[in-house]
Coordinates of C-alpha atoms and ligand atoms in Angstrom, one line a residue:
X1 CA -221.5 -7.7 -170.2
X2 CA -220.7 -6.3 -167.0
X3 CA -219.2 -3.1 -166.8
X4 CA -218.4 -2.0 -163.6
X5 CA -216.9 0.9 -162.2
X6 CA -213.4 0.7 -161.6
X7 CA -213.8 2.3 -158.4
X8 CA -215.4 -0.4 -156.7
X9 CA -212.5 -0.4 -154.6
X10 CA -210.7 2.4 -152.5
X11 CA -208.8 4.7 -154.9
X12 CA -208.0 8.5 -154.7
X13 CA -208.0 10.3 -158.1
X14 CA -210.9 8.3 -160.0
X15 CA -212.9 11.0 -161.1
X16 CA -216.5 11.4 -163.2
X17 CA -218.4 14.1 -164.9
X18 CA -219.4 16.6 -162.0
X19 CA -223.3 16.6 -162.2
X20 CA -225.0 19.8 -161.2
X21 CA -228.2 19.7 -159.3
X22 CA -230.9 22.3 -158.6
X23 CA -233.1 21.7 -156.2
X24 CA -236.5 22.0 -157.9
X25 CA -238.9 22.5 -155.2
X26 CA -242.0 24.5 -156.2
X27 CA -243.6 23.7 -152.8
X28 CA -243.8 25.7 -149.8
X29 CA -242.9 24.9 -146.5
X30 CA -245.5 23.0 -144.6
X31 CA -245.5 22.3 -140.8
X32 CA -247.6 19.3 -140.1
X33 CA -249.7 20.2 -137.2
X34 CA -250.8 17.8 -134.3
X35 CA -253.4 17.9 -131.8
X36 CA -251.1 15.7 -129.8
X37 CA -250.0 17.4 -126.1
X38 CA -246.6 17.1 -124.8
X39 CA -247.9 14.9 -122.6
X40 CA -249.2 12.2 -125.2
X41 CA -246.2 11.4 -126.4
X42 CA -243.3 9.6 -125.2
X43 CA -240.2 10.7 -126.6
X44 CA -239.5 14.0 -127.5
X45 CA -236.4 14.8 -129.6
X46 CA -235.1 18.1 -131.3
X47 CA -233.2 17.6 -133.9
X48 CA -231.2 20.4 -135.5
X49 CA -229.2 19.9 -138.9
X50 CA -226.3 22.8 -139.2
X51 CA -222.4 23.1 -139.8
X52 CA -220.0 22.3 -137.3
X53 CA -216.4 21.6 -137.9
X54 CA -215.1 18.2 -136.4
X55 CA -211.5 16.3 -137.0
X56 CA -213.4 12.8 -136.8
X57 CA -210.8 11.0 -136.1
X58 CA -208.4 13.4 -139.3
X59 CA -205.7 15.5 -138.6
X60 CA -207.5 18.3 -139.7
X61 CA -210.7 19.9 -139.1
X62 CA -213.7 19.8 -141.6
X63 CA -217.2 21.2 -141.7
X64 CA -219.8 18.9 -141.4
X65 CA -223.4 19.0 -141.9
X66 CA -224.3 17.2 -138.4
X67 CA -227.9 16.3 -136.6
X68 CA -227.4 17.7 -133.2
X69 CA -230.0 16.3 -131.0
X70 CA -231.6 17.4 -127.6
X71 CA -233.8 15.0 -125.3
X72 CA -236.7 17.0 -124.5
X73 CA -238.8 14.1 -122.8
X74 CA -237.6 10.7 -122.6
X75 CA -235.1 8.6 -121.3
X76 CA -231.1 8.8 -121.4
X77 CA -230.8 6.0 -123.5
X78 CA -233.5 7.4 -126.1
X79 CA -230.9 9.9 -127.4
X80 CA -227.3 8.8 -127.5
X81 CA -225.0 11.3 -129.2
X82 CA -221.8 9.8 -130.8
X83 CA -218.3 12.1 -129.4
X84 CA -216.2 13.5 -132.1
X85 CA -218.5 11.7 -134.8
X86 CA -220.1 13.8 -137.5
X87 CA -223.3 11.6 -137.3
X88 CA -226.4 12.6 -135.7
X89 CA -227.2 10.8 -131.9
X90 CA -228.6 7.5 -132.4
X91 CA -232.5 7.3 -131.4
X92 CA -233.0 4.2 -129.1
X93 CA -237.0 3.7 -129.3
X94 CA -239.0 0.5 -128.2
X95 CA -242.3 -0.4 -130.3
X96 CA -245.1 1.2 -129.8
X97 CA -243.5 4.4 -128.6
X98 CA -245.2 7.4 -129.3
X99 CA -242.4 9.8 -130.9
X100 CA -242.6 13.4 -131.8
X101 CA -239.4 14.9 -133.6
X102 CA -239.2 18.9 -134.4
X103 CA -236.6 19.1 -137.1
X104 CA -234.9 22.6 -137.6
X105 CA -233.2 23.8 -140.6
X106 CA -230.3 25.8 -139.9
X107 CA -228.3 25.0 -143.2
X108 CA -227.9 27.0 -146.6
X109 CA -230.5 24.8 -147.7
X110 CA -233.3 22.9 -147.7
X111 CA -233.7 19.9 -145.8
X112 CA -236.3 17.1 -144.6
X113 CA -235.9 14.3 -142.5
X114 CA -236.8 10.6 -143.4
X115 CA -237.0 7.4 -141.3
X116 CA -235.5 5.0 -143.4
X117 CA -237.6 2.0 -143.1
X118 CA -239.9 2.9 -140.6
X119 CA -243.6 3.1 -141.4
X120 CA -244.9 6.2 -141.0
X121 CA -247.9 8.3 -142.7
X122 CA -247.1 10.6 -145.4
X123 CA -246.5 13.5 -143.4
X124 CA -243.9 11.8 -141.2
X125 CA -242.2 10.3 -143.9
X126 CA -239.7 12.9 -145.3
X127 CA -241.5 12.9 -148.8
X128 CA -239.3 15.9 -150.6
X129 CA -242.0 18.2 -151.1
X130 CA -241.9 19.1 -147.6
X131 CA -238.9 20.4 -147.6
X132 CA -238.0 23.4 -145.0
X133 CA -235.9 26.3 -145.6
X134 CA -233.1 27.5 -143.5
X135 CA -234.8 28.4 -140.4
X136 CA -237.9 26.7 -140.3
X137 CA -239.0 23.6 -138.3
X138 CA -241.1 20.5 -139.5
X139 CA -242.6 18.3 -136.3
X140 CA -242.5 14.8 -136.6
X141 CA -245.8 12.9 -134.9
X142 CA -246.1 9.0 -135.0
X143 CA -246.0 5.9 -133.4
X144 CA -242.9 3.0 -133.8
X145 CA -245.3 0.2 -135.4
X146 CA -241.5 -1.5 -136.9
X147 CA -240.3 -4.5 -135.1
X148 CA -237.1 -4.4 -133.9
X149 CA -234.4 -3.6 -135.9
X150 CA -231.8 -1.6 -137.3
X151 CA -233.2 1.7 -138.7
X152 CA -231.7 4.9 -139.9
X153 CA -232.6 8.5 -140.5
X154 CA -230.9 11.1 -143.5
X155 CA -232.2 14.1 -145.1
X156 CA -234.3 13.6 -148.8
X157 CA -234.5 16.8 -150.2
X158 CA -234.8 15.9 -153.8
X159 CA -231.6 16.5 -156.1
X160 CA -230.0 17.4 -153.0
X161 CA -229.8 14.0 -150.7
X162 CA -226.5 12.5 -151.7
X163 CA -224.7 16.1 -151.0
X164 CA -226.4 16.5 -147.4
X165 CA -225.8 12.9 -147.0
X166 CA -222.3 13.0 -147.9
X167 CA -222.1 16.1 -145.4
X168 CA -222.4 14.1 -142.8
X169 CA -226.6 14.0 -142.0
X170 CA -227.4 10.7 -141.0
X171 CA -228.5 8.7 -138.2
X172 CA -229.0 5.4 -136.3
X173 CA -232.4 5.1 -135.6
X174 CA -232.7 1.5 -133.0
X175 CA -236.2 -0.3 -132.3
X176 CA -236.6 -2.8 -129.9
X177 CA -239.4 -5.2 -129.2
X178 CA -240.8 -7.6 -126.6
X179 CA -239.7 -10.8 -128.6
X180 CA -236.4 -9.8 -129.4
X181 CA -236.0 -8.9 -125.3
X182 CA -237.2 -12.3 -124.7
X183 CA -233.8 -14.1 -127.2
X184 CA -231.3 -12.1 -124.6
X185 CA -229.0 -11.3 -127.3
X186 CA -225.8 -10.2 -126.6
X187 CA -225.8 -6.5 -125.1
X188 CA -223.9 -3.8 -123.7
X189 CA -220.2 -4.2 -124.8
X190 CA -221.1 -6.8 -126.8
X191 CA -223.9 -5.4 -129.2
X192 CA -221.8 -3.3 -131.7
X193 CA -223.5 -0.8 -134.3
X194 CA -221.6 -0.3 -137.1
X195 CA -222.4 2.5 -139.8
X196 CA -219.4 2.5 -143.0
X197 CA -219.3 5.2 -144.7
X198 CA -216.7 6.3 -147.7
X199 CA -215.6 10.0 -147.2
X200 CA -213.1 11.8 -149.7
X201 CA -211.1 15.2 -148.5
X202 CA -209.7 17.8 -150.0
X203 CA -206.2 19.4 -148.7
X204 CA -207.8 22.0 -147.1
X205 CA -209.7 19.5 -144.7
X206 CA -213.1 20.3 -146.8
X207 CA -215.1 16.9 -147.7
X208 CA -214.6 16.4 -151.3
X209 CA -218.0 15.6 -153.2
X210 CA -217.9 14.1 -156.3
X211 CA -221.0 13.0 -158.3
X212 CA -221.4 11.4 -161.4
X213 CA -223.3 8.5 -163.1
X214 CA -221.9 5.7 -160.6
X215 CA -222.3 7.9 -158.0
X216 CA -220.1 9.4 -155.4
X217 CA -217.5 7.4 -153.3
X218 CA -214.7 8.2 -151.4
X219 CA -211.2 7.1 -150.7
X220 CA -211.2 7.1 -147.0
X221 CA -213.4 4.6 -144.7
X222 CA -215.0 6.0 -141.7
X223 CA -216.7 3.8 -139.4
X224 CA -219.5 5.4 -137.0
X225 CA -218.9 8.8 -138.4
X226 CA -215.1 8.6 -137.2
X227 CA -211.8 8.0 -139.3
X228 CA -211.2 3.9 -139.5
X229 CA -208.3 3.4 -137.2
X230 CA -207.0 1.1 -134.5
X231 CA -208.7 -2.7 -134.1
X232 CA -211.3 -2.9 -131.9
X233 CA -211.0 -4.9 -129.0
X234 CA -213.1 -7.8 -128.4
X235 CA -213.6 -10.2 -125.7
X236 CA -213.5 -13.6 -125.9
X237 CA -217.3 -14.7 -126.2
X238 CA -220.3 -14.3 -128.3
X239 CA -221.2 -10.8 -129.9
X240 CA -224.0 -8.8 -131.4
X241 CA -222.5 -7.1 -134.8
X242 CA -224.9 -4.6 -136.9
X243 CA -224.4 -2.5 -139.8
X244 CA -225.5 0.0 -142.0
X245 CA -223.8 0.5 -145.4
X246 CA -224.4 4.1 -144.9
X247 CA -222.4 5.0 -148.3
X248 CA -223.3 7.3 -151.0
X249 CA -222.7 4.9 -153.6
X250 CA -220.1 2.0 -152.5
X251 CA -221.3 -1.6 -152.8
X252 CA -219.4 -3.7 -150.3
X253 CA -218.6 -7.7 -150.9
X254 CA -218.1 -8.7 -147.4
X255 CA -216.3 -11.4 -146.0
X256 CA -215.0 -12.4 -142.5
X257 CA -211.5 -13.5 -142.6
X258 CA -210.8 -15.9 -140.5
X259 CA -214.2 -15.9 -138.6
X260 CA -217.9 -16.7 -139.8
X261 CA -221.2 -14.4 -139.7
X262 CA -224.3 -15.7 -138.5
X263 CA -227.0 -13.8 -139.8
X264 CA -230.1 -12.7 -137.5
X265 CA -231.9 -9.9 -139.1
X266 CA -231.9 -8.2 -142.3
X267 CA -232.9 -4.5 -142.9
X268 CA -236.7 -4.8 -141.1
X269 CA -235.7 -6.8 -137.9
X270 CA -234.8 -10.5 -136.7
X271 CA -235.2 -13.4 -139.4
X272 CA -237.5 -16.4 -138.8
X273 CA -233.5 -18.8 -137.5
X274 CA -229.8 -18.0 -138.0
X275 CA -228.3 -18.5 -141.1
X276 CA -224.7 -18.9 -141.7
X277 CA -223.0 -17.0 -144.6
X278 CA -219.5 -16.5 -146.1
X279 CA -219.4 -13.3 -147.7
X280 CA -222.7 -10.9 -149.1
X281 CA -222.9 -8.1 -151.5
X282 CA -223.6 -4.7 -149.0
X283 CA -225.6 -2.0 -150.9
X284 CA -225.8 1.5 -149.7
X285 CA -229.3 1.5 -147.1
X286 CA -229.0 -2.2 -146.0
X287 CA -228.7 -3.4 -142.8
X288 CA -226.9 -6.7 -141.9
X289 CA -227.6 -7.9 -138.4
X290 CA -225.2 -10.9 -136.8
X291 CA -223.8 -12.9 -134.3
X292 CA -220.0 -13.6 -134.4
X293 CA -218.5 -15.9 -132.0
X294 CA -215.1 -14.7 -131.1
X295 CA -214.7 -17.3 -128.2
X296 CA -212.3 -19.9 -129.7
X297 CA -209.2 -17.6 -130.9
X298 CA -206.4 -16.8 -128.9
X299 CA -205.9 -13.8 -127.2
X300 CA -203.8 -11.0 -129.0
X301 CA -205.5 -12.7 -132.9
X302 CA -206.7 -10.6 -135.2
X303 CA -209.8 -10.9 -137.2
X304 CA -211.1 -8.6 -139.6
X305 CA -213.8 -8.1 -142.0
X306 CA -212.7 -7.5 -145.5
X307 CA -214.9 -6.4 -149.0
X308 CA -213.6 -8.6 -151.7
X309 CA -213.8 -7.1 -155.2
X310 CA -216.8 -7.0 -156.6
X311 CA -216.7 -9.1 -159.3
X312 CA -213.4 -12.0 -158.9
X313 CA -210.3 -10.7 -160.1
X314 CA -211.2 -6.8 -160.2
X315 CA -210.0 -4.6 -158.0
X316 CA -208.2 -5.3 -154.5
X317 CA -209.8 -6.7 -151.3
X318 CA -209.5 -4.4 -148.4
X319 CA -210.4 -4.1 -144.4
X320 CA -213.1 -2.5 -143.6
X321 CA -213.1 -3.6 -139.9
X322 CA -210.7 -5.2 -137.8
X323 CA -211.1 -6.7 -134.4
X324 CA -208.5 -7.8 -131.7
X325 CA -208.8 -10.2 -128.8
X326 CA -208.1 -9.0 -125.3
X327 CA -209.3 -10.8 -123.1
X328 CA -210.8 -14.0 -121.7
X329 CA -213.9 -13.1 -120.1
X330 CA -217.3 -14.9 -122.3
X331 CA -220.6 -15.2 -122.2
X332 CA -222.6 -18.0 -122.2
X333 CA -225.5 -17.5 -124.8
X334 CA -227.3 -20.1 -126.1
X335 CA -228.3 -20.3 -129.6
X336 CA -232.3 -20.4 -130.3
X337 CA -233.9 -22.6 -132.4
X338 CA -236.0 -19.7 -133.6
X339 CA -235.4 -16.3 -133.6
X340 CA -238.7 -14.9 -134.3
X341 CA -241.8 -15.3 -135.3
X342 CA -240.9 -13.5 -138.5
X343 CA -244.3 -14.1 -141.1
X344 CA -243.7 -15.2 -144.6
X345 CA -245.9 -13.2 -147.1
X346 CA -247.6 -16.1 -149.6
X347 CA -246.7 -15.2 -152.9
X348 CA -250.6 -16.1 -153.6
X349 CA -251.5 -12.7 -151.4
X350 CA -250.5 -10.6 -153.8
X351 CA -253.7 -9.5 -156.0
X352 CA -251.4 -8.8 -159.2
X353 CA -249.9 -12.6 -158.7
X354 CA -249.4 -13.4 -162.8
X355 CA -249.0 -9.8 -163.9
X356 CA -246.1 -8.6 -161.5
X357 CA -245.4 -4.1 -162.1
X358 CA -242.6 -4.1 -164.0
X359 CA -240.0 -1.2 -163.4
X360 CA -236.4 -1.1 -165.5
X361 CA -233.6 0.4 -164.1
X362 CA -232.3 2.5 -167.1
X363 CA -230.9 5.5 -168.0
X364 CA -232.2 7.9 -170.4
X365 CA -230.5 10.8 -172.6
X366 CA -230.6 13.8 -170.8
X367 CA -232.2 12.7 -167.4
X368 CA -229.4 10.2 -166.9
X369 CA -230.6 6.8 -164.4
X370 CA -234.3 6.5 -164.4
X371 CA -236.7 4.1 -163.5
X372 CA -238.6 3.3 -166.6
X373 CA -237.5 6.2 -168.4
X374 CA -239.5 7.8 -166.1
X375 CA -237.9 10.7 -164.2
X376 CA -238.7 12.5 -160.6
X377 CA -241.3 14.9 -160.4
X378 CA -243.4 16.0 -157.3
X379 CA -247.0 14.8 -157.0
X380 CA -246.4 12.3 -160.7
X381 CA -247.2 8.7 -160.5
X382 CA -248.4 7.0 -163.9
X383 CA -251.3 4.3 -163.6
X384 CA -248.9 1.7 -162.3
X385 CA -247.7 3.7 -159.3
X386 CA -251.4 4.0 -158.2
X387 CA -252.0 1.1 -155.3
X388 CA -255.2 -0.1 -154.0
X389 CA -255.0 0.8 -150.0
X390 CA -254.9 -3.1 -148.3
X391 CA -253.8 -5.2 -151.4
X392 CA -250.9 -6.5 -151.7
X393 CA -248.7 -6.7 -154.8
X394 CA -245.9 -8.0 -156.9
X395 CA -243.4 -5.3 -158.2
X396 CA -240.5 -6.6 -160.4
X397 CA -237.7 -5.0 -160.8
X398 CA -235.0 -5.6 -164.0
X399 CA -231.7 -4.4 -164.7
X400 CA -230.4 -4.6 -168.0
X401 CA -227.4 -1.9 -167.1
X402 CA -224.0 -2.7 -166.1
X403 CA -224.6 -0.4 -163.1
X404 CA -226.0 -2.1 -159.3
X405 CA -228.9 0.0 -158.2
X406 CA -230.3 -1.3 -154.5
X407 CA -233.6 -0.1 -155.1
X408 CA -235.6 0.9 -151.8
X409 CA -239.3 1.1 -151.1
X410 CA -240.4 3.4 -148.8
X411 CA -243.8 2.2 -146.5
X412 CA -243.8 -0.9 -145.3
X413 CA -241.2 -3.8 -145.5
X414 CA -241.5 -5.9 -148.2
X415 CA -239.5 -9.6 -149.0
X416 CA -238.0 -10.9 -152.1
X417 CA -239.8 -13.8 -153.7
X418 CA -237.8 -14.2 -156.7
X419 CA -234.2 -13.4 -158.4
X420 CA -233.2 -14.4 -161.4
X421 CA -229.5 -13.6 -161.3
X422 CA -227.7 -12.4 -163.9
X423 CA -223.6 -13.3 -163.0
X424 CA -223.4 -11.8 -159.3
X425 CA -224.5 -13.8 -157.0
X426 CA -225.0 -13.3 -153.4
X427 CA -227.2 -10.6 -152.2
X428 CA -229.2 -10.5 -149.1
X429 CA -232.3 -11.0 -149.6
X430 CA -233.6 -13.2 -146.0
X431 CA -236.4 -11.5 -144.1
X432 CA -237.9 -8.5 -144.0
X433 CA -236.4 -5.6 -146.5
X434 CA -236.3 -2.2 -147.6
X435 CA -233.6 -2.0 -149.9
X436 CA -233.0 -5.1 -152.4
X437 CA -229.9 -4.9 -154.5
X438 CA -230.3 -5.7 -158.3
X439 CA -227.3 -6.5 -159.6
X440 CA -226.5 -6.1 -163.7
X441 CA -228.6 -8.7 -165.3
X442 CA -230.9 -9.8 -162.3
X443 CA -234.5 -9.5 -162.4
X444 CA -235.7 -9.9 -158.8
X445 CA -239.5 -9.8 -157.7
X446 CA -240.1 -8.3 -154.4
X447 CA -243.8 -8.5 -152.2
X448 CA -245.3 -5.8 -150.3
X449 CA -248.3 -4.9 -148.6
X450 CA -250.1 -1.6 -148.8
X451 CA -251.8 -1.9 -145.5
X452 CA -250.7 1.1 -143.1
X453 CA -251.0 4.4 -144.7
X454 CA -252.4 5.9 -147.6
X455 CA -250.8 9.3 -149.4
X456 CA -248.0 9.7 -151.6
X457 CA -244.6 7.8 -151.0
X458 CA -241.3 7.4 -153.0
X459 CA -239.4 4.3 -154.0
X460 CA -236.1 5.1 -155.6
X461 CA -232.7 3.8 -156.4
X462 CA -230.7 4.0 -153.0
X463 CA -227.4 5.2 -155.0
X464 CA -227.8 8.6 -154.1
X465 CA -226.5 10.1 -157.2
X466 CA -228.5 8.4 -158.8
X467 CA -231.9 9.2 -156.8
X468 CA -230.6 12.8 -156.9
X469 CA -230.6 12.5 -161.0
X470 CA -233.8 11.0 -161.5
X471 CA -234.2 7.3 -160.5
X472 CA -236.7 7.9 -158.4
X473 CA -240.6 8.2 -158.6
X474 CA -243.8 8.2 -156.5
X475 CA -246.5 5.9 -155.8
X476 CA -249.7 6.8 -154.7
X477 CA -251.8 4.4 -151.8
X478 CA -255.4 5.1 -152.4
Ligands
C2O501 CU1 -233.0 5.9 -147.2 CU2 -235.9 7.3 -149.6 O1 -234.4 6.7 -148.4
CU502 CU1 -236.4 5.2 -146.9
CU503 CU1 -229.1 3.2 -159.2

């Protein structure tokens, strides 16, 4: 049976069990040291996290929790800063870069910054246990092995992300690569980043956090860290659209009314060709990369991009996006054959091929969501979380709840060899991934390699709440 919330759409009021969380952190705080010079990298970033009161697009004035960046070495366009947003500058990095980030904590709290989906070591990975306290830095050393692709960046102190994330701490983090420069994809006005976000406030202009066991959503839609407003005006012509469900908790059902998506990349870069696609399930982390032809409406049409209910006849559909045609000006692109180069992992890599790691995404009296049963603690991994350094394995993941829970692997990307759905269909699960949704009912197989780093690493249920509760463990690359 399905049992969803009945919040799956936009709706002021709905209200669960406040959850409290302490941050348990018996670790100190560690600065990783380099022997890198100033000189030996390329970019150079500061990044501060600390309050700032912004109207972002209200009426009123609320304190954030922002990223405020400053370009110590690099170019312009590695640091773009978003005006009147409460979202940190987005990082525009090409492969291979060398980066170094110096993260300072100037909130009440602690904090740590993680690259979501990038593949870092251990140390540059945000694992909780190196989280700072209010006045320390952490510097960031390492080298953009990703392909291109839509990346992000939020803070992971354990028990405490979904708050700072709902804050306002988060980030577009942008890779780009040779072979994706070679494709001449749209650019400029017509490569559009979109991060949706769901943001309730209180009278007083203060953000209005709510946890509970689905999570926390909100009743207002803001789009690049700003209040959804007016259309946004499109030329005629062919167009570059990412996103980033960047949402605590809210799974969108998307669907372009009146126009089509044609999917090119999926959370770890471009897929293999386009694909054409109707409407998707959008769970908090994933990224959704496509080209949307707006050449044959009329000037002055409107199109917009609506979530549908989740499940058929539950819940209302509503915009998320809207865009209006303004002019008559197009581009000429043509559409490759092939997109990339993108490798398909054999299933027959994987070394635990017939005997998949099974993890169950339940909850359990008195930790509430857990994976296995299994709760969060720092530096615990049971036998199966141990991984041979350069196998590759199977990991299975089942859901006999009536709850979602996009589950997200931290390392390397992986890709989904198997899902057997249980009634809701339609996830994204082309190309290279981080963050694969299982939906009540599914059991879906996923395939990664262990290749790049050893250390300690996290996978964990991308619903913040429920990460914050428990539904998340290590795993250990030896
Ligand atoms: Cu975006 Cu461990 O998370
Ligand atoms: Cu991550
Ligand atoms: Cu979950």
């Amino acid at each position: 049976m399905i049992n969803f919330s009945r919040r799956d759409f936009l709706q002021k009021g709905a209200i669960g069990a406040g959850t409290a969380f302490a941050i348990s952190n018996s670790w100190a705080s560690i600065f990783t040291s380099s022997d890198l010079k100033n000189s030996e990298v390329d970019i150079i970033i500061e990044l501060t996290a600390k309050s700032q009161k912004k109207t972002s697009g209200n009426e009123f004035k609320t304190e954030y929790w922002t990223y405020e960046g400053k370009l110590v070495k690099g170019t312009r366009e590695n640091l773009v800063s978003l005006p009147n947003s409460y979202l940190g500058p987005t990082i525009q990095v090409n492969t291979g870069d060398k980066v170094r980030v110096i993260f300072k904590n100037e909130l009440s709290e602690k904090s740590i910054v993680h690259w979501h989906g990038l593949d870092v070591s251990h140390e540059n990975d945000g694992h909780p246990h190196y989280a700072i306290k209010n006045g320390d830095s952490y510097q960031y050393d390492f080298v953009v092995e990703n392909r291109a692709g839509m990346y992000w960046y939020h803070p992971h102190p354990h028990g405490r992300t979904g708050f700072q994330v709902y804050q306002g701490l988060a980030g577009l983090f942008i890779v780009r690569d040779k072979e994706e420069e070679k494709l001449q994809l749209p650019t400029g006005d017509q490569e559009l980043n979109f991060v949706i976000q769901d943001r309730s406030f209180k009278a007083s202009g203060e953000l209005d956090y709510r946890p509970s066991m689905m999570g926390a959503f909100g009743d207002t839609l803001m789009i690049n860290g700003i209040k959804k407003s007016d259309p946004i005006k499109v030329k005629k012509g062919l167009y570059r659209l990412r996103f980033l469900n960047g949402c605590n908790a809210r799974i969108f059902n998307m669907s372009f009314t009146g126009g089509q998506f044609r999917q090119i990349g999926s959370d770890g870069g471009l897929l293999r060709t386009a694909v054409s696609i109707d409407r998707f399930y959008f769970a908090p982390a994933e990224r959704f990369d496509c080209l949307v032809d707006f050449s044959n409406f009329e000037i002055g049409q409107k199109l917009s991009i609506d979530s549908l209910p989740l499940v058929e006849g539950r819940g209302d559909k509503y915009s998320l996006l809207e865009f209006e045609i303004t002019d008559g000006n197009s581009v000429t692109f043509k559409k490759p054959a092939l997109l990339s180069n993108m490798e398909q992992i054999k299933k027959t890599e994987a070394q635990n091929l017939n005997n998949p790691k099974k993890f169950e995404l339940i909850p359990k009296r008195g930790l509430g969501w857990t994976i296995s049963g299994r709760a969060y603690e720092d530096d615990s991994y049971v036998d199966d979380e141990i991984v041979k350094f350069g196998s590759t394995e199977i990991w299975e993941f089942y859901n006999p709840t009536g709850m979602p829970h996009p589950m997200h692997i931290h390392g390397t990307q992986f890709q989904i060899v198997k899902r057997e759905s249980g009634q809701l269909k339609g996830c994204l699960d082309l190309g290279w991934k981080d963050v694969v949704l299982v939906m009540p009912g599914d059991r879906v197989q996923v395939i990664k390699r262990f290749n790049t780093f050893k250390g300690t690493f996290i996978y964990h249920c991308h619903n913040l709440e429920h990460e914050d509760m428990s539904m998340m463990r290590n795993f250990k690359i030896i």
